[in-house]
Tab-separated table of C-alpha atoms and ligand atoms in Angstrom:
chain	number	residue	atom	x	y	z
J	225	MET	CA	4.270	-43.725	-74.044
J	226	GLN	CA	4.967	-41.689	-77.186
J	227	SER	CA	4.274	-38.058	-76.535
J	228	GLU	CA	3.083	-37.586	-80.130
J	229	LEU	CA	-0.202	-38.619	-78.533
J	230	SER	CA	-0.053	-35.666	-76.142
J	231	PRO	CA	-2.465	-32.810	-76.827
J	232	ASP	CA	0.210	-30.314	-75.709
J	233	PRO	CA	2.258	-29.409	-78.824
J	234	ASP	CA	5.253	-28.225	-76.780
J	235	ALA	CA	5.428	-31.362	-74.664
J	236	ALA	CA	5.168	-33.425	-77.839
J	237	THR	CA	8.516	-32.196	-79.124
J	238	LEU	CA	10.479	-32.525	-75.890
J	239	LEU	CA	12.652	-35.609	-75.921
J	240	HIS	CA	13.287	-38.251	-73.322
J	241	VAL	CA	17.010	-38.982	-73.176
J	242	GLY	CA	18.582	-41.748	-71.102
J	243	ILE	CA	22.287	-41.774	-70.260
J	244	ILE	CA	24.476	-44.671	-69.147
J	245	MET	CA	27.207	-42.648	-67.458
J	246	ASP	CA	30.195	-44.946	-67.998
J	247	GLY	CA	33.945	-44.480	-67.659
J	248	ASN	CA	34.359	-42.698	-64.336
J	249	GLY	CA	36.822	-45.299	-63.065
J	250	ARG	CA	38.958	-45.420	-66.219
J	251	TRP	CA	39.005	-41.631	-66.480
J	252	ALA	CA	40.357	-41.433	-62.932
J	253	THR	CA	42.888	-44.271	-63.004
J	254	ARG	CA	44.390	-42.986	-66.261
J	255	ARG	CA	45.119	-39.787	-64.389
J	256	GLY	CA	46.562	-41.536	-61.349
J	257	LEU	CA	43.478	-40.623	-59.323
J	258	SER	CA	41.253	-42.802	-57.168
J	259	ARG	CA	38.065	-44.161	-58.727
J	260	LEU	CA	36.148	-42.041	-56.238
J	261	ARG	CA	37.621	-38.928	-57.871
J	262	GLY	CA	36.185	-40.223	-61.137
J	263	HIS	CA	32.729	-40.507	-59.622
J	264	GLU	CA	33.054	-37.020	-58.126
J	265	ALA	CA	33.997	-35.651	-61.533
J	266	GLY	CA	30.979	-37.569	-62.850
J	267	VAL	CA	28.742	-35.486	-60.594
J	268	GLU	CA	30.135	-32.337	-62.242
J	269	ALA	CA	29.190	-33.785	-65.621
J	270	ILE	CA	25.678	-34.434	-64.305
J	271	ARG	CA	25.395	-30.752	-63.312
J	272	ARG	CA	26.501	-29.628	-66.785
J	273	VAL	CA	24.063	-31.915	-68.566
J	274	VAL	CA	21.084	-31.193	-66.303
J	275	GLU	CA	21.591	-27.473	-66.806
J	276	ALA	CA	21.971	-27.732	-70.589
J	277	ALA	CA	19.291	-30.337	-71.319
J	278	PRO	CA	16.174	-28.098	-71.453
J	279	ASP	CA	17.794	-25.690	-73.925
J	280	GLN	CA	18.639	-28.650	-76.145
J	281	GLY	CA	15.044	-29.844	-76.367
J	282	VAL	CA	15.166	-32.466	-73.627
J	283	GLY	CA	12.090	-32.686	-71.384
J	284	THR	CA	12.954	-35.879	-69.539
J	285	LEU	CA	16.429	-37.086	-68.623
J	286	THR	CA	16.999	-40.495	-67.057
J	287	LEU	CA	20.484	-41.066	-65.609
J	288	TYR	CA	21.797	-44.515	-64.677
J	289	ALA	CA	23.601	-43.831	-61.398
J	290	PHE	CA	23.667	-47.259	-59.736
J	291	SER	CA	22.472	-50.538	-61.203
J	292	SER	CA	21.225	-53.443	-59.141
J	293	ASP	CA	24.344	-55.284	-60.335
J	294	ASN	CA	26.640	-52.540	-59.004
J	295	TRP	CA	26.250	-54.051	-55.509
J	296	ARG	CA	28.915	-56.509	-56.728
J	297	ARG	CA	31.554	-53.785	-56.600
J	298	PRO	CA	34.006	-53.578	-53.672
J	299	ARG	CA	32.268	-52.448	-50.505
J	300	ALA	CA	34.380	-49.265	-50.267
J	301	GLU	CA	33.353	-48.152	-53.758
J	302	VAL	CA	29.669	-48.902	-53.131
J	303	SER	CA	29.829	-46.961	-49.916
J	304	ALA	CA	31.565	-44.001	-51.628
J	305	LEU	CA	28.927	-43.981	-54.370
J	306	MET	CA	26.117	-44.026	-51.801
J	307	THR	CA	27.716	-41.118	-49.962
J	308	LEU	CA	27.973	-39.170	-53.220
J	309	LEU	CA	24.322	-39.899	-53.991
J	310	ARG	CA	23.238	-38.743	-50.540
J	311	PHE	CA	25.252	-35.513	-50.875
J	312	TYR	CA	23.848	-34.891	-54.330
J	313	LEU	CA	20.258	-35.434	-53.193
J	314	ALA	CA	20.705	-33.177	-50.168
J	315	ASN	CA	22.854	-30.404	-51.640
J	316	GLU	CA	21.425	-30.099	-55.110
J	317	ILE	CA	17.830	-29.353	-54.127
J	318	ASP	CA	18.156	-25.545	-54.245
J	319	ALA	CA	19.774	-25.580	-57.693
J	320	LEU	CA	17.190	-28.044	-59.003
J	321	VAL	CA	14.292	-25.948	-57.700
J	322	ARG	CA	15.884	-22.769	-59.101
J	323	ASN	CA	16.177	-24.423	-62.523
J	324	GLY	CA	12.645	-25.830	-62.496
J	325	VAL	CA	13.811	-29.435	-62.344
J	326	ARG	CA	11.488	-32.140	-61.016
J	327	LEU	CA	13.536	-35.002	-59.609
J	328	THR	CA	12.292	-38.542	-59.251
J	329	VAL	CA	14.277	-41.638	-58.394
J	330	ILE	CA	13.569	-45.009	-59.970
J	331	GLY	CA	14.699	-48.379	-58.662
J	332	ARG	CA	14.520	-50.218	-55.353
J	333	ARG	CA	14.745	-48.236	-52.148
J	334	ASP	CA	14.600	-51.007	-49.568
J	335	ARG	CA	18.286	-51.994	-49.940
J	336	LEU	CA	19.708	-48.465	-49.759
J	337	PRO	CA	21.682	-47.423	-46.680
J	338	ASP	CA	19.909	-45.512	-43.916
J	339	GLY	CA	19.256	-41.945	-44.829
J	340	ILE	CA	19.184	-42.310	-48.594
J	341	ALA	CA	15.506	-43.229	-48.899
J	342	ASN	CA	14.678	-40.189	-46.739
J	343	ALA	CA	16.965	-37.976	-48.806
J	344	ILE	CA	15.203	-39.205	-51.950
J	345	ALA	CA	11.756	-38.488	-50.505
J	346	ARG	CA	12.835	-34.987	-49.435
J	347	ALA	CA	14.355	-34.180	-52.837
J	348	GLU	CA	11.310	-35.494	-54.688
J	349	ALA	CA	8.915	-33.488	-52.503
J	350	ALA	CA	10.981	-30.286	-52.728
J	351	THR	CA	11.209	-30.412	-56.523
J	352	ALA	CA	7.708	-31.723	-57.247
J	353	ASP	CA	6.560	-28.493	-58.927
J	354	GLY	CA	9.407	-28.288	-61.439
J	355	THR	CA	8.232	-28.070	-65.036
J	356	THR	CA	11.396	-27.314	-67.029
J	357	LEU	CA	12.974	-30.756	-66.858
J	358	HIS	CA	11.982	-34.107	-65.416
J	359	LEU	CA	15.197	-35.596	-64.058
J	360	ARG	CA	14.972	-39.296	-63.237
J	361	ILE	CA	17.880	-40.890	-61.423
J	362	ALA	CA	18.087	-44.678	-61.496
J	363	ILE	CA	19.449	-46.063	-58.230
J	364	ASP	CA	19.515	-49.803	-57.428
J	365	TYR	CA	17.764	-50.077	-60.772
J	366	SER	CA	17.225	-53.098	-63.001
J	367	ALA	CA	14.931	-52.815	-66.014
J	368	ARG	CA	14.235	-56.553	-65.909
J	369	GLU	CA	13.194	-56.280	-62.286
J	370	ALA	CA	10.934	-53.296	-63.065
J	371	ILE	CA	9.232	-55.339	-65.813
J	372	LEU	CA	8.950	-58.399	-63.572
J	373	ASN	CA	7.400	-56.371	-60.731
J	374	ALA	CA	4.910	-54.850	-63.154
J	375	ALA	CA	4.004	-58.324	-64.420
J	376	VAL	CA	3.332	-59.499	-60.865
J	377	ARG	CA	1.091	-56.487	-60.237
J	378	ALA	CA	-0.612	-56.949	-63.612
J	379	ALA	CA	-1.551	-60.526	-62.786
J	380	ASN	CA	-4.618	-59.384	-60.838
J	381	ALA	CA	-5.297	-56.204	-62.768
J	382	GLY	CA	-7.469	-57.526	-65.576
J	383	PRO	CA	-6.797	-56.793	-69.242
J	384	LEU	CA	-4.026	-54.257	-69.830
J	385	SER	CA	-2.881	-52.362	-72.891
J	386	ARG	CA	0.794	-51.731	-73.617
J	387	GLU	CA	0.282	-48.210	-72.304
J	388	THR	CA	-1.236	-49.215	-68.963
J	389	PHE	CA	1.368	-51.952	-68.505
J	390	ALA	CA	4.048	-49.326	-69.186
J	391	ASP	CA	2.587	-47.217	-66.383
J	392	LEU	CA	3.058	-50.157	-64.012
J	393	ILE	CA	6.692	-50.454	-65.081
J	394	THR	CA	7.567	-46.783	-64.847
J	395	GLY	CA	5.388	-45.925	-61.841
J	396	GLU	CA	4.098	-42.906	-63.773
J	397	THR	CA	1.111	-42.183	-65.963
J	398	GLY	CA	2.006	-41.723	-69.613
J	399	LEU	CA	5.770	-41.340	-69.282
J	400	ARG	CA	7.225	-40.750	-72.728
J	401	ASP	CA	9.201	-43.648	-74.153
J	402	VAL	CA	12.916	-42.958	-74.200
J	403	ASP	CA	13.908	-41.441	-77.562
J	404	LEU	CA	17.665	-41.608	-77.264
J	405	ILE	CA	20.019	-43.626	-75.069
J	406	ILE	CA	23.580	-42.339	-74.793
J	407	ARG	CA	26.387	-44.489	-73.393
J	408	THR	CA	29.803	-43.013	-72.774
J	409	SER	CA	33.267	-44.643	-72.624
J	410	GLY	CA	33.050	-46.695	-75.822
J	411	GLU	CA	31.087	-49.587	-74.340
J	412	LYS	CA	28.154	-50.697	-76.482
J	413	ARG	CA	25.689	-52.370	-74.154
J	414	LEU	CA	22.354	-51.522	-72.542
J	415	SER	CA	23.235	-53.178	-69.212
J	416	ASP	CA	19.628	-53.673	-68.066
J	417	PHE	CA	18.687	-49.986	-68.575
J	418	LEU	CA	15.172	-48.909	-69.732
J	419	LEU	CA	14.548	-52.129	-71.674
J	420	TRP	CA	10.797	-51.507	-72.046
J	421	GLU	CA	10.813	-47.720	-72.385
J	422	GLY	CA	13.718	-47.921	-74.835
J	423	ALA	CA	12.136	-50.431	-77.204
J	424	TYR	CA	12.443	-47.924	-80.085
J	425	ALA	CA	15.200	-45.744	-78.668
J	426	GLU	CA	17.978	-44.583	-80.936
J	427	LEU	CA	21.368	-45.536	-79.494
J	428	HIS	CA	24.370	-43.228	-79.365
J	429	PHE	CA	27.730	-44.565	-78.237
J	430	THR	CA	30.627	-42.206	-77.672
J	431	GLU	CA	34.260	-42.798	-76.685
J	432	ARG	CA	34.054	-39.830	-74.323
J	433	MET	CA	34.452	-40.794	-70.640
J	434	TRP	CA	31.526	-39.607	-68.512
J	435	PRO	CA	33.555	-37.118	-66.373
J	436	GLU	CA	34.537	-35.234	-69.537
J	437	PHE	CA	31.102	-35.334	-71.178
J	438	ASP	CA	29.986	-31.769	-71.769
J	439	THR	CA	27.235	-29.731	-73.379
J	440	ASP	CA	28.832	-30.058	-76.843
J	441	ASP	CA	28.783	-33.844	-76.485
J	442	LEU	CA	25.093	-33.688	-75.601
J	443	ALA	CA	24.482	-31.460	-78.620
J	444	ASP	CA	26.409	-33.913	-80.862
J	445	ALA	CA	24.337	-36.842	-79.599
J	446	LEU	CA	21.104	-34.939	-80.219
J	447	ALA	CA	22.237	-33.797	-83.675
J	448	SER	CA	22.976	-37.425	-84.557
J	449	PHE	CA	19.524	-38.364	-83.205
J	450	HIS	CA	17.803	-35.739	-85.356
J	451	ARG	CA	19.556	-37.060	-88.476
J	452	ARG	CA	18.041	-40.516	-87.998
J	453	GLU	CA	14.779	-41.526	-89.609
J	454	ARG	CA	12.570	-43.113	-86.967
J	455	ARG	CA	10.118	-45.532	-88.524
J	456	PHE	CA	8.721	-47.344	-85.457
J	457	GLY	CA	8.426	-50.513	-87.521
J	458	GLY	CA	6.760	-48.778	-90.490
J	459	LEU	CA	8.277	-47.760	-93.780
J	460	THR	CA	8.500	-44.068	-93.017
J	461	SER	CA	7.505	-41.728	-90.168
J	462	ILE	CA	3.791	-42.220	-89.783
J	463	ALA	CA	1.203	-40.327	-87.790
J	464	PRO	CA	0.346	-42.477	-84.749
J	465	GLU	CA	-3.416	-42.069	-85.279
J	466	VAL	CA	-3.079	-44.074	-88.518
J	467	VAL	CA	-1.764	-47.040	-86.553
J	468	PRO	CA	-4.579	-49.297	-85.287
J	469	THR	CA	-4.666	-50.119	-81.608
J	470	LEU	CA	-2.864	-53.428	-81.122
V	502	FPP	C1	30.214	-45.985	-64.368
V	502	FPP	O1	31.596	-45.758	-64.356
V	502	FPP	C2	29.576	-45.114	-63.412
V	502	FPP	C3	28.872	-45.559	-62.326
V	502	FPP	C4	28.689	-46.967	-61.979
V	502	FPP	C5	28.277	-44.631	-61.386
V	502	FPP	C6	27.745	-43.347	-61.934
V	502	FPP	C7	27.749	-42.394	-60.820
V	502	FPP	C8	27.988	-41.067	-60.897
V	502	FPP	C9	28.199	-40.371	-62.160
V	502	FPP	C10	28.117	-40.241	-59.666
V	502	FPP	C11	27.036	-40.393	-58.656
V	502	FPP	C12	25.707	-40.094	-59.206
V	502	FPP	C13	24.852	-39.141	-58.748
V	502	FPP	C14	23.516	-39.004	-59.340
V	502	FPP	C15	25.199	-38.228	-57.670
V	502	FPP	P1	32.547	-46.933	-63.919
V	502	FPP	O2	32.915	-46.755	-62.502
V	502	FPP	O3	31.934	-48.248	-64.239
V	502	FPP	O4	33.774	-46.650	-64.835
V	502	FPP	P2	34.748	-47.745	-65.469
V	502	FPP	O5	33.929	-48.581	-66.396
V	502	FPP	O6	35.739	-46.883	-66.189
V	502	FPP	O7	35.345	-48.506	-64.331
Protein backbone atom coordinates (compact mmCIF):
# COMPACT_ATOMS: atom_id res chain seq x y z
CA MET A 1 0.00 0.00 0.00
CA GLN A 2 1.15 3.62 0.22
CA SER A 3 4.79 3.76 1.13
CA GLU A 4 4.22 6.97 3.11
CA LEU A 5 3.51 4.44 5.85
CA SER A 6 7.00 2.97 5.50
CA PRO A 7 9.46 3.76 8.29
CA ASP A 8 12.28 3.97 5.71
CA PRO A 9 12.41 7.60 4.49
CA ASP A 10 14.23 6.69 1.27
CA ALA A 11 11.78 3.95 0.31
CA ALA A 12 8.94 6.36 1.03
CA THR A 13 9.92 8.66 -1.81
CA LEU A 14 10.56 6.01 -4.45
CA LEU A 15 7.68 5.77 -6.88
CA HIS A 16 5.86 2.82 -8.33
CA VAL A 17 5.37 3.38 -12.06
CA GLY A 18 3.33 1.11 -14.32
CA ILE A 19 3.70 1.19 -18.10
CA ILE A 20 1.30 -0.06 -20.77
CA MET A 21 3.82 -0.50 -23.57
CA ASP A 22 1.60 0.14 -26.60
CA GLY A 23 2.31 0.82 -30.26
CA ASN A 24 4.93 -1.75 -31.20
CA GLY A 25 2.88 -3.02 -34.14
CA ARG A 26 2.01 0.42 -35.54
CA TRP A 27 5.59 1.62 -35.13
CA ALA A 28 6.79 -1.34 -37.19
CA THR A 29 4.16 -1.39 -39.93
CA ARG A 30 4.59 2.35 -40.55
CA ARG A 31 8.20 1.56 -41.32
CA GLY A 32 7.39 -1.39 -43.56
CA LEU A 33 8.68 -3.79 -40.91
CA SER A 34 7.06 -6.88 -39.45
CA ARG A 35 5.19 -6.51 -36.16
CA LEU A 36 7.82 -8.77 -34.61
CA ARG A 37 10.44 -6.11 -35.36
CA GLY A 38 8.25 -3.71 -33.40
CA HIS A 39 8.23 -6.02 -30.40
CA GLU A 40 12.00 -6.47 -30.67
CA ALA A 41 12.45 -2.71 -30.71
CA GLY A 42 10.12 -2.66 -27.70
CA VAL A 43 12.63 -4.79 -25.79
CA GLU A 44 15.28 -2.12 -26.46
CA ALA A 45 12.93 0.47 -24.96
CA ILE A 46 12.51 -1.76 -21.91
CA ARG A 47 16.30 -1.84 -21.46
CA ARG A 48 16.50 1.97 -21.67
CA VAL A 49 13.72 2.49 -19.15
CA VAL A 50 14.88 -0.16 -16.68
CA GLU A 51 18.35 1.37 -16.67
CA ALA A 52 17.11 4.94 -16.25
CA ALA A 53 14.28 4.34 -13.76
CA PRO A 54 16.26 4.29 -10.47
CA ASP A 55 17.99 7.60 -11.26
CA GLN A 56 14.58 9.14 -11.91
CA GLY A 57 13.22 8.20 -8.50
CA VAL A 58 11.43 5.00 -9.48
CA GLY A 59 11.69 2.12 -7.01
CA THR A 60 9.15 -0.21 -8.58
CA LEU A 61 8.38 -0.56 -12.28
CA THR A 62 5.55 -2.75 -13.53
CA LEU A 63 5.54 -3.43 -17.28
CA TYR A 64 2.53 -4.86 -19.12
CA ALA A 65 4.15 -7.34 -21.51
CA PHE A 66 1.30 -9.74 -22.29
CA SER A 67 -2.30 -9.47 -21.16
CA SER A 68 -4.60 -12.42 -20.70
CA ASP A 69 -6.55 -11.03 -23.66
CA ASN A 70 -3.45 -11.05 -25.89
CA TRP A 71 -3.99 -14.80 -26.42
CA ARG A 72 -6.56 -13.64 -29.01
CA ARG A 73 -3.79 -12.46 -31.31
CA PRO A 74 -2.70 -14.58 -34.30
CA ARG A 75 -0.84 -17.68 -33.18
CA ALA A 76 2.38 -16.60 -34.95
CA GLU A 77 2.47 -13.29 -33.08
CA VAL A 78 1.76 -14.94 -29.72
CA SER A 79 4.49 -17.43 -30.36
CA ALA A 80 6.96 -14.67 -31.37
CA LEU A 81 6.13 -12.72 -28.21
CA MET A 82 6.65 -15.80 -26.04
CA THR A 83 10.01 -16.42 -27.69
CA LEU A 84 11.02 -12.81 -27.03
CA LEU A 85 9.95 -13.14 -23.39
CA ARG A 86 11.94 -16.34 -22.97
CA PHE A 87 15.05 -14.74 -24.51
CA TYR A 88 14.66 -11.67 -22.33
CA LEU A 89 14.28 -13.72 -19.15
CA ALA A 90 17.28 -15.89 -20.00
CA ASN A 91 19.65 -13.31 -21.48
CA GLU A 92 18.95 -10.31 -19.31
CA ILE A 93 19.78 -11.90 -15.95
CA ASP A 94 23.42 -10.75 -15.84
CA ALA A 95 22.54 -7.14 -16.67
CA LEU A 96 19.70 -7.14 -14.14
CA VAL A 97 21.94 -8.52 -11.39
CA ARG A 98 24.69 -6.04 -12.30
CA ASN A 99 22.19 -3.17 -12.02
CA GLY A 100 20.69 -4.38 -8.74
CA VAL A 101 17.31 -5.15 -10.29
CA ARG A 102 14.96 -7.62 -8.60
CA LEU A 103 12.68 -9.18 -11.20
CA THR A 104 9.31 -10.70 -10.44
CA VAL A 105 6.65 -11.81 -12.87
CA ILE A 106 2.95 -11.34 -12.20
CA GLY A 107 0.11 -13.15 -13.93
CA ARG A 108 -0.78 -16.76 -14.67
CA ARG A 109 2.00 -19.21 -15.37
CA ASP A 110 0.01 -22.37 -16.08
CA ARG A 111 -0.87 -21.39 -19.68
CA LEU A 112 2.64 -20.34 -20.73
CA PRO A 113 4.55 -22.51 -23.20
CA ASP A 114 7.05 -25.04 -21.88
CA GLY A 115 10.21 -23.45 -20.67
CA ILE A 116 8.85 -20.02 -19.83
CA ALA A 117 7.72 -20.83 -16.29
CA ASN A 118 11.19 -22.29 -15.63
CA ALA A 119 12.86 -19.26 -17.17
CA ILE A 120 10.76 -17.03 -14.91
CA ALA A 121 11.68 -19.02 -11.80
CA ARG A 122 15.39 -18.89 -12.71
CA ALA A 123 15.32 -15.14 -13.37
CA GLU A 124 13.42 -14.45 -10.15
CA ALA A 125 15.83 -16.56 -8.09
CA ALA A 126 18.95 -15.06 -9.71
CA THR A 127 17.82 -11.48 -9.12
CA ALA A 128 16.21 -11.95 -5.70
CA ASP A 129 18.81 -9.83 -3.89
CA GLY A 130 18.46 -6.75 -6.09
CA THR A 131 17.66 -3.60 -4.15
CA THR A 132 17.99 -0.79 -6.71
CA LEU A 133 14.80 -1.44 -8.64
CA HIS A 134 11.91 -3.87 -8.34
CA LEU A 135 10.99 -4.76 -11.91
CA ARG A 136 7.64 -6.51 -12.26
CA ILE A 137 6.72 -7.93 -15.64
CA ALA A 138 3.06 -8.76 -16.22
CA ILE A 139 2.67 -11.85 -18.40
CA ASP A 140 -0.72 -13.52 -19.03
CA TYR A 141 -1.95 -10.87 -16.63
CA SER A 142 -5.48 -9.66 -15.95
CA ALA A 143 -6.12 -7.30 -13.04
CA ARG A 144 -9.72 -8.50 -12.78
CA GLU A 145 -8.53 -12.08 -12.52
CA ALA A 146 -5.97 -11.13 -9.85
CA ILE A 147 -8.75 -9.47 -7.81
CA LEU A 148 -11.11 -12.41 -8.35
CA ASN A 149 -8.46 -14.93 -7.24
CA ALA A 150 -7.76 -12.86 -4.14
CA ALA A 151 -11.48 -12.76 -3.36
CA VAL A 152 -11.69 -16.55 -3.59
CA ARG A 153 -8.72 -16.91 -1.24
CA ALA A 154 -10.15 -14.26 1.10
CA ALA A 155 -13.41 -16.15 1.45
CA ASN A 156 -11.93 -18.42 4.13
CA ALA A 157 -9.41 -15.97 5.54
CA GLY A 158 -11.53 -14.18 8.12
CA PRO A 159 -11.78 -10.40 8.33
CA LEU A 160 -9.38 -8.55 6.04
CA SER A 161 -8.32 -4.94 5.79
CA ARG A 162 -7.75 -3.23 2.44
CA GLU A 163 -4.03 -3.70 3.02
CA THR A 164 -4.17 -7.45 3.67
CA PHE A 165 -6.56 -7.95 0.76
CA ALA A 166 -4.10 -6.02 -1.42
CA ASP A 167 -1.38 -8.46 -0.39
CA LEU A 168 -3.55 -11.32 -1.67
CA ILE A 169 -3.96 -9.53 -4.99
CA THR A 170 -0.33 -8.62 -5.51
CA GLY A 171 1.20 -11.74 -3.95
CA GLU A 172 3.53 -9.48 -1.97
CA THR A 173 3.51 -7.95 1.48
CA GLY A 174 3.01 -4.19 1.45
CA LEU A 175 3.64 -3.52 -2.23
CA ARG A 176 3.35 0.21 -2.84
CA ASP A 177 0.26 1.29 -4.75
CA VAL A 178 1.08 2.38 -8.28
CA ASP A 179 1.68 6.15 -8.36
CA LEU A 180 1.77 6.72 -12.08
CA ILE A 181 0.52 4.70 -15.06
CA ILE A 182 1.99 5.61 -18.44
CA ARG A 183 0.42 4.42 -21.69
CA THR A 184 2.16 5.01 -24.98
CA SER A 185 0.79 5.28 -28.55
CA GLY A 186 -2.05 7.72 -27.87
CA GLU A 187 -4.53 5.14 -26.58
CA LYS A 188 -6.30 6.18 -23.39
CA ARG A 189 -7.39 2.99 -21.68
CA LEU A 190 -6.29 0.90 -18.70
CA SER A 191 -6.96 -2.43 -20.45
CA ASP A 192 -7.29 -4.48 -17.24
CA PHE A 193 -3.92 -3.30 -15.83
CA LEU A 194 -3.35 -2.77 -12.06
CA LEU A 195 -6.99 -1.90 -11.37
CA TRP A 196 -6.66 -2.29 -7.59
CA GLU A 197 -3.11 -1.01 -7.13
CA GLY A 198 -3.83 1.92 -9.44
CA ALA A 199 -6.95 3.14 -7.66
CA TYR A 200 -5.30 6.55 -7.07
CA ALA A 201 -2.70 6.42 -9.82
CA GLU A 202 -2.06 9.49 -11.91
CA LEU A 203 -2.44 8.70 -15.61
CA HIS A 204 -0.05 9.86 -18.31
CA PHE A 205 -0.89 9.26 -21.96
CA THR A 206 1.66 10.01 -24.64
CA GLU A 207 1.52 9.79 -28.44
CA ARG A 208 5.00 8.27 -28.44
CA MET A 209 5.08 4.66 -29.72
CA TRP A 210 6.66 2.27 -27.22
CA PRO A 211 9.72 1.37 -29.39
CA GLU A 212 10.73 5.04 -29.46
CA PHE A 213 10.04 5.75 -25.78
CA ASP A 214 13.26 6.93 -24.20
CA THR A 215 14.67 8.30 -20.96
CA ASP A 216 13.50 11.85 -21.80
CA ASP A 217 9.95 10.55 -22.23
CA LEU A 218 10.17 8.89 -18.82
CA ALA A 219 11.48 12.14 -17.34
CA ASP A 220 8.60 14.09 -18.99
CA ALA A 221 6.03 11.68 -17.56
CA LEU A 222 7.55 11.97 -14.08
CA ALA A 223 7.77 15.77 -14.32
CA SER A 224 4.08 15.86 -15.22
CA PHE A 225 3.38 13.54 -12.26
CA HIS A 226 5.26 15.82 -9.85
CA ARG A 227 3.23 18.83 -11.02
CA ARG A 228 -0.04 17.16 -10.02
CA GLU A 229 -1.59 17.65 -6.61
CA ARG A 230 -2.51 14.25 -5.20
CA ARG A 231 -5.36 14.52 -2.74
CA PHE A 232 -6.34 10.86 -2.24
CA GLY A 233 -9.96 11.93 -1.84
CA GLY A 234 -9.16 14.76 0.60
CA LEU A 235 -9.00 18.46 -0.05
CA THR A 236 -5.23 18.73 -0.04
CA SER A 237 -2.26 16.40 0.55
CA ILE A 238 -2.79 15.04 4.02
CA ALA A 239 -0.55 13.03 6.30
CA PRO A 240 -1.84 9.44 6.25
CA GLU A 241 -1.76 9.15 10.06
CA VAL A 242 -4.54 11.77 10.22
CA VAL A 243 -6.81 9.49 8.21
CA PRO A 244 -8.77 7.07 10.43
CA THR A 245 -8.58 3.39 9.64
CA LEU A 246 -11.55 2.53 7.43
C1 LIG B 1 1.58 -3.53 -27.51
O1 LIG B 1 1.86 -3.15 -28.83
C2 LIG B 1 2.64 -4.36 -27.01
C3 LIG B 1 2.47 -5.65 -26.60
C4 LIG B 1 1.20 -6.38 -26.65
C5 LIG B 1 3.59 -6.44 -26.13
C6 LIG B 1 4.66 -5.73 -25.36
C7 LIG B 1 5.87 -6.54 -25.51
C8 LIG B 1 7.14 -6.08 -25.58
C9 LIG B 1 7.48 -4.67 -25.44
C10 LIG B 1 8.27 -7.00 -25.89
C11 LIG B 1 8.35 -8.24 -25.07
C12 LIG B 1 8.43 -7.96 -23.63
C13 LIG B 1 9.43 -8.35 -22.80
C14 LIG B 1 9.34 -8.08 -21.36
C15 LIG B 1 10.61 -9.05 -23.27
P1 LIG B 1 0.89 -3.64 -29.97
O2 LIG B 1 1.46 -4.83 -30.62
O3 LIG B 1 -0.49 -3.81 -29.45
O4 LIG B 1 0.97 -2.41 -30.94
P2 LIG B 1 -0.21 -1.86 -31.86
O5 LIG B 1 -1.30 -1.40 -30.95
O6 LIG B 1 0.47 -0.74 -32.58
O7 LIG B 1 -0.61 -2.98 -32.76
